[in-house]
Each structure stands twice: as structure tokens, then as C-alpha cells.
CSV table of C-alpha atoms and ligand atoms in Angstrom, one decimal:
chain,number,residue,atom,x,y,z
P,1,MET,CA,9.9,-22.2,-56.9
P,2,ARG,CA,8.2,-18.8,-56.8
P,3,LEU,CA,8.4,-16.4,-54.2
P,4,ILE,CA,5.5,-14.2,-52.5
P,5,LEU,CA,6.2,-11.3,-50.0
P,6,GLY,CA,2.9,-11.0,-48.3
P,7,SER,CA,3.9,-8.2,-46.2
P,8,ALA,CA,3.4,-4.0,-46.8
P,9,SER,CA,6.0,-3.1,-45.4
P,10,PRO,CA,9.3,-1.9,-47.3
P,11,ARG,CA,11.1,-2.8,-44.3
P,12,ARG,CA,10.3,-6.3,-45.0
P,13,LYS,CA,11.5,-6.3,-48.5
P,14,GLU,CA,14.3,-4.8,-47.9
P,15,LEU,CA,15.8,-6.8,-45.5
P,16,LEU,CA,15.1,-9.6,-47.9
P,17,ALA,CA,17.0,-7.7,-50.6
P,18,GLN,CA,20.2,-7.5,-47.8
P,19,ILE,CA,20.2,-11.1,-48.4
P,20,GLY,CA,20.0,-11.0,-51.8
P,21,VAL,CA,16.4,-12.6,-51.7
P,22,VAL,CA,14.0,-11.0,-54.0
P,23,PRO,CA,10.6,-12.2,-54.4
P,24,ASP,CA,8.4,-13.1,-57.3
P,25,GLY,CA,5.7,-11.0,-56.3
P,26,THR,CA,4.3,-8.5,-53.1
P,27,ARG,CA,1.3,-9.0,-51.8
P,28,PRO,CA,0.4,-8.4,-49.0
P,29,ALA,CA,-2.3,-10.0,-46.1
P,30,ASP,CA,-5.3,-8.2,-45.0
P,31,ILE,CA,-5.8,-9.3,-41.9
P,32,ASP,CA,-8.0,-7.9,-38.9
P,33,GLU,CA,-5.6,-7.9,-36.3
P,34,THR,CA,-7.2,-7.3,-32.3
P,35,PRO,CA,-5.8,-9.6,-30.1
P,36,GLU,CA,-8.1,-12.1,-28.7
P,37,LYS,CA,-9.1,-11.0,-24.7
P,38,GLY,CA,-6.1,-11.9,-22.5
P,39,GLU,CA,-3.9,-12.7,-25.2
P,40,LEU,CA,-0.5,-12.9,-24.5
P,41,PRO,CA,2.3,-10.6,-26.7
P,42,ARG,CA,4.6,-13.9,-27.8
P,43,PRO,CA,1.3,-16.5,-29.2
P,44,TYR,CA,-0.3,-12.7,-30.8
P,45,CYS,CA,2.3,-11.8,-32.8
P,46,ALA,CA,2.4,-15.9,-33.8
P,47,ARG,CA,-1.0,-15.9,-34.6
P,48,MET,CA,-0.6,-12.8,-36.9
P,49,ALA,CA,2.1,-14.1,-38.8
P,50,THR,CA,0.5,-17.0,-39.6
P,51,GLU,CA,-3.2,-16.1,-40.1
P,52,LYS,CA,-1.2,-13.4,-42.8
P,53,ALA,CA,0.4,-16.4,-44.5
P,54,ARG,CA,-2.9,-18.4,-44.8
P,55,ALA,CA,-4.7,-15.3,-46.4
P,56,VAL,CA,-2.3,-14.5,-49.2
P,57,ASN,CA,-3.6,-15.6,-52.3
P,58,ALA,CA,-1.0,-18.0,-53.5
P,59,ALA,CA,-0.3,-21.0,-55.9
P,60,GLU,CA,0.3,-24.5,-55.6
P,61,ASP,CA,4.1,-23.7,-55.8
P,62,GLU,CA,4.5,-20.4,-54.2
P,63,LEU,CA,6.3,-19.9,-51.4
P,64,VAL,CA,4.6,-17.2,-49.0
P,65,LEU,CA,6.6,-15.6,-46.8
P,66,CYS,CA,5.2,-13.4,-43.9
P,67,ALA,CA,6.0,-11.9,-40.5
P,68,ASP,CA,4.1,-9.7,-37.3
P,69,THR,CA,5.9,-7.4,-35.5
P,70,THR,CA,4.6,-7.1,-32.0
P,71,VAL,CA,5.9,-4.2,-29.2
P,72,ALA,CA,5.4,-6.4,-26.0
P,73,LEU,CA,5.0,-4.2,-22.0
P,74,GLY,CA,4.8,-7.2,-19.8
P,75,ARG,CA,1.9,-8.9,-20.8
P,76,ARG,CA,0.7,-5.7,-22.8
P,77,ILE,CA,1.0,-5.8,-26.4
P,78,LEU,CA,1.9,-2.4,-28.3
P,79,GLY,CA,0.5,-3.0,-32.1
P,80,LYS,CA,0.9,-0.3,-34.6
P,81,PRO,CA,-0.8,3.5,-32.6
P,82,ALA,CA,-4.1,4.5,-34.6
P,83,ASP,CA,-3.0,8.7,-34.2
P,84,ALA,CA,-0.1,10.5,-32.6
P,85,GLY,CA,-2.4,10.5,-29.1
P,86,GLU,CA,-1.6,7.1,-28.7
P,87,ALA,CA,2.3,7.4,-30.1
P,88,ALA,CA,2.8,9.8,-27.3
P,89,GLN,CA,0.9,6.6,-24.8
P,90,PHE,CA,3.4,4.1,-26.2
P,91,LEU,CA,6.5,6.5,-25.7
P,92,LEU,CA,5.3,7.0,-22.4
P,93,ALA,CA,5.1,3.7,-21.1
P,94,LEU,CA,7.9,2.1,-22.6
P,95,SER,CA,9.7,5.8,-21.5
P,96,GLY,CA,13.0,4.7,-19.2
P,97,ARG,CA,12.2,0.5,-19.6
P,98,ARG,CA,12.8,-2.7,-20.9
P,99,HIS,CA,10.2,-4.2,-23.0
P,100,LYS,CA,10.4,-7.4,-26.0
P,101,VAL,CA,9.7,-6.9,-29.4
P,102,ILE,CA,8.9,-10.1,-30.7
P,103,THR,CA,9.4,-10.6,-34.6
P,104,ALA,CA,7.2,-13.9,-35.8
P,105,VAL,CA,8.2,-15.2,-39.8
P,106,ALA,CA,6.0,-17.5,-41.4
P,107,LEU,CA,6.1,-19.7,-45.2
P,108,ARG,CA,3.4,-21.3,-46.6
P,109,LEU,CA,3.7,-23.9,-49.3
P,110,GLY,CA,-0.5,-25.2,-49.8
P,111,ASP,CA,-0.9,-27.0,-46.5
P,112,ARG,CA,2.7,-26.8,-45.3
P,113,LEU,CA,3.2,-24.3,-42.8
P,114,TRP,CA,6.6,-23.5,-40.7
P,115,GLU,CA,6.9,-20.2,-38.1
P,116,ARG,CA,10.3,-19.2,-35.9
P,117,ASP,CA,9.2,-16.0,-33.3
P,118,VAL,CA,12.1,-14.0,-31.8
P,119,VAL,CA,12.0,-12.2,-29.0
P,120,THR,CA,14.3,-9.1,-28.8
P,121,ALA,CA,15.0,-7.0,-25.7
P,122,VAL,CA,15.4,-3.9,-25.9
P,123,LYS,CA,15.6,-0.9,-23.7
P,124,LEU,CA,13.8,3.0,-24.2
P,125,LYS,CA,15.8,5.4,-22.6
P,126,ARG,CA,14.2,8.0,-20.0
P,127,LEU,CA,12.3,10.2,-22.5
P,128,SER,CA,11.9,14.2,-21.8
P,129,ASP,CA,8.6,15.8,-22.9
P,130,ASP,CA,11.1,17.3,-25.7
P,131,GLU,CA,11.8,14.3,-26.8
P,132,ILE,CA,8.7,12.9,-27.9
P,133,SER,CA,7.2,15.9,-28.8
P,134,ALA,CA,10.3,16.1,-31.4
P,135,TYR,CA,10.0,12.5,-32.4
P,136,LEU,CA,5.9,12.8,-32.2
P,137,ARG,CA,6.2,15.7,-34.9
P,138,SER,CA,9.4,13.5,-36.7
P,139,GLY,CA,6.0,10.7,-37.6
P,140,GLU,CA,8.4,7.9,-37.5
P,141,TRP,CA,5.9,6.7,-35.2
P,142,GLN,CA,3.4,5.6,-38.1
P,143,GLY,CA,2.8,2.8,-38.7
P,144,LYS,CA,5.5,0.8,-36.3
P,145,ALA,CA,4.7,-1.3,-34.0
P,146,GLY,CA,5.1,0.5,-30.0
P,147,GLY,CA,5.2,3.7,-31.8
P,148,TYR,CA,8.8,3.6,-32.9
P,149,GLY,CA,11.3,3.1,-35.1
P,150,ILE,CA,14.7,1.9,-33.9
P,151,GLN,CA,15.9,2.1,-37.6
P,152,GLY,CA,15.3,6.2,-37.3
P,153,MET,CA,15.2,8.9,-35.0
P,154,ALA,CA,14.3,6.3,-32.2
P,155,GLY,CA,17.8,4.5,-32.2
P,156,ALA,CA,19.2,7.8,-30.5
P,157,PHE,CA,16.3,6.0,-27.8
P,158,VAL,CA,17.8,3.0,-27.2
P,159,PRO,CA,21.0,2.6,-24.8
P,160,TRP,CA,21.0,-1.2,-25.5
P,161,ILE,CA,19.2,-4.6,-27.2
P,162,ASN,CA,19.8,-8.0,-26.2
P,163,GLY,CA,18.9,-10.2,-29.3
P,164,SER,CA,18.7,-9.4,-33.7
P,165,PHE,CA,18.4,-6.2,-34.5
P,166,SER,CA,17.0,-7.3,-37.6
P,167,ALA,CA,13.9,-8.6,-36.5
P,168,VAL,CA,13.2,-5.3,-33.8
P,169,VAL,CA,12.9,-3.9,-37.7
P,170,GLY,CA,10.5,-6.1,-39.0
P,171,LEU,CA,12.2,-9.4,-40.6
P,172,PRO,CA,14.9,-11.7,-38.1
P,173,LEU,CA,17.6,-12.2,-40.8
P,174,ALA,CA,19.5,-14.9,-39.5
P,175,GLU,CA,15.8,-17.7,-38.6
P,176,THR,CA,14.2,-16.2,-42.5
P,177,ALA,CA,17.4,-17.7,-44.1
P,178,ALA,CA,16.8,-21.0,-42.3
P,179,LEU,CA,13.5,-21.1,-42.7
P,180,LEU,CA,13.7,-20.6,-46.6
P,181,THR,CA,16.5,-23.2,-47.3
P,182,GLY,CA,13.6,-25.3,-44.6
P,183,ALA,CA,11.5,-25.2,-47.2
P,184,GLY,CA,13.8,-25.6,-50.3
P,185,TYR,CA,14.1,-22.2,-51.4
P,186,PRO,CA,17.7,-22.8,-52.0
P,187,LEU,CA,19.6,-19.1,-51.2
P,188,TYR,CA,22.9,-17.3,-52.1
P,189,GLY,CA,22.3,-17.9,-55.9
P,190,GLY,CA,21.6,-22.0,-55.3
P,191,GLN,CA,19.6,-23.6,-58.2
P,192,ARG,CA,15.7,-23.3,-57.8
C,201,TTP,C1,9.4,-1.8,-32.8
C,201,TTP,C2,10.0,-1.3,-34.1
C,201,TTP,C3,8.8,-2.3,-35.4
C,201,TTP,N1,9.0,-1.6,-36.5
C,201,TTP,C4,7.9,-1.8,-37.7
C,201,TTP,C5,8.3,-3.2,-38.1
C,201,TTP,C6,7.0,-3.5,-38.9
C,201,TTP,O1,6.3,-3.2,-40.8
C,201,TTP,C7,5.9,-2.9,-37.9
C,201,TTP,C8,4.8,-3.3,-37.5
C,201,TTP,O2,4.1,-4.0,-37.2
C,201,TTP,P1,3.1,-5.0,-38.8
C,201,TTP,O3,2.3,-6.0,-38.6
C,201,TTP,O4,4.3,-6.9,-38.4
C,201,TTP,O5,3.7,-5.3,-39.9
C,201,TTP,P2,3.0,-3.9,-41.5
C,201,TTP,O6,1.7,-3.9,-41.2
C,201,TTP,O7,4.3,-2.7,-41.3
C,201,TTP,O8,3.6,-4.8,-42.5
C,201,TTP,P3,3.1,-6.3,-42.7
C,201,TTP,O9,1.7,-6.8,-41.7
C,201,TTP,O10,2.1,-6.2,-44.8
C,201,TTP,O11,3.9,-7.4,-43.6
C,201,TTP,O12,6.7,-2.3,-37.4
C,201,TTP,C9,10.3,-0.8,-37.5
C,201,TTP,O13,10.3,-0.9,-38.4
C,201,TTP,N2,11.1,-0.6,-36.2
C,201,TTP,C10,11.1,-1.0,-34.9
C,201,TTP,O14,11.9,-0.7,-34.1
């Protein structure tokens, strides 16, 4: 069985490599990521991951892996900021508060679809204007849900998380491994 990573995220590829999974191909999915009116963060995130998995072109014997990471501030969905101004707004909104990071993983083989989502609580310390400006200058907010990446400089803004670190970075490894095994993709050097 071949594995196709339906993602343009270098983090997802690295996280898979961390558990010894090397996809046979990478085919990023291009979908409309606009939330529906009134859509809540968790169902939105699950919908994004499954839509990505359906959008990737694959043969019947190709297992497609897609994921979506969404930051939820209460009922509010914070996606990837469009520009530095929006990143600043997100960081100000998150400053000093706890929020949730949801990552949904979807696997598709032909018409069969598996999905799991993982919710992690994250606390961001209260950010000073200097910290926000330095962070915006770093450019690390680009392409990251909520406008921050816990694996980089923003690690200094996070006193605690409750949940899965790998999920916050883009792929919950325990759940991804379980999904892959369940779909018949053997890990740890098993026969494919
Ligand atoms: C909160 C947070 C998000 N992120 C990233 C993970 C995701 O790559 C990104 C959210 O965007 P996504 O839409 O989940 O993914 P993507 O656009 O990067 O890639 P693709 O859809 O092709 O798979 O935010 C971090 O890297 N660190 C963090 O701390």
C-alpha cells in the first residue's frame, strides 16, 4: 500500500518522519478554508481535514493522509493570518488567555474514510507590546493557525499545554499511528 501525504506543511512531513513514516508522495490539497456561518471550531476542523482528504487525487490502493490545525478562542475560529496586521490581532486576542488547538487527521482509501480529532488546551502568557512586535518581525506567524508556532520562538510564550504537543505542531502522532495501523498501513517496518 502506498501512502500519499496530502499536505504542503513541512511540519507534518517531519512529524511523520519522527515515527519512521516516509510517504511515497506528497500532493497538497487545495480547498476553500472559509468557515460556514456559525460553524464551531471542532466540526470545522474535522470538515477541513476530510475535505482535504477527498480533494487529493489518488488511486484505489493509495492511502491519503491529510490534517487540519485550527485555533479556537471560545467559539471563534482563528485560522492562518492573512497578514501581519491580522497576526497581531490574533496574538492580542490570545494574550494572557487559555485557548484550544484542534488538529483533525483524515485518512482515505478509495471510498473509505477515517477521521480523528485531538483537542489540546494551551495557555499563552500575557504578551507585552515588545514581545508582539518582535514576534511579528520574526515572520514565524506566517502559515500558522492562530498566528503562532509553539515549536519556535513562541515556545517562550506558552507556560503550559494540556494535551498533545505534536497535535499543536500539526499532527497528533499517537492518533495518527493508530489510524494508519487501523487502515492497514503497518508501522515499524512491517510488510506493506
Ligand atoms: C498553533 C500552531 C499551528 N501550527 C501550524 C500547523 C499547520 O501547518 C498550520 C495550520 O494550517 P493548516 O491549514 O492546518 O495546514 P497547512 O496549510 O500548513 O498545510 P496543509 O493544509 O497543506 O496540510 O499551523 C504550527 O506549526 N505550530 C503551532 O503552534
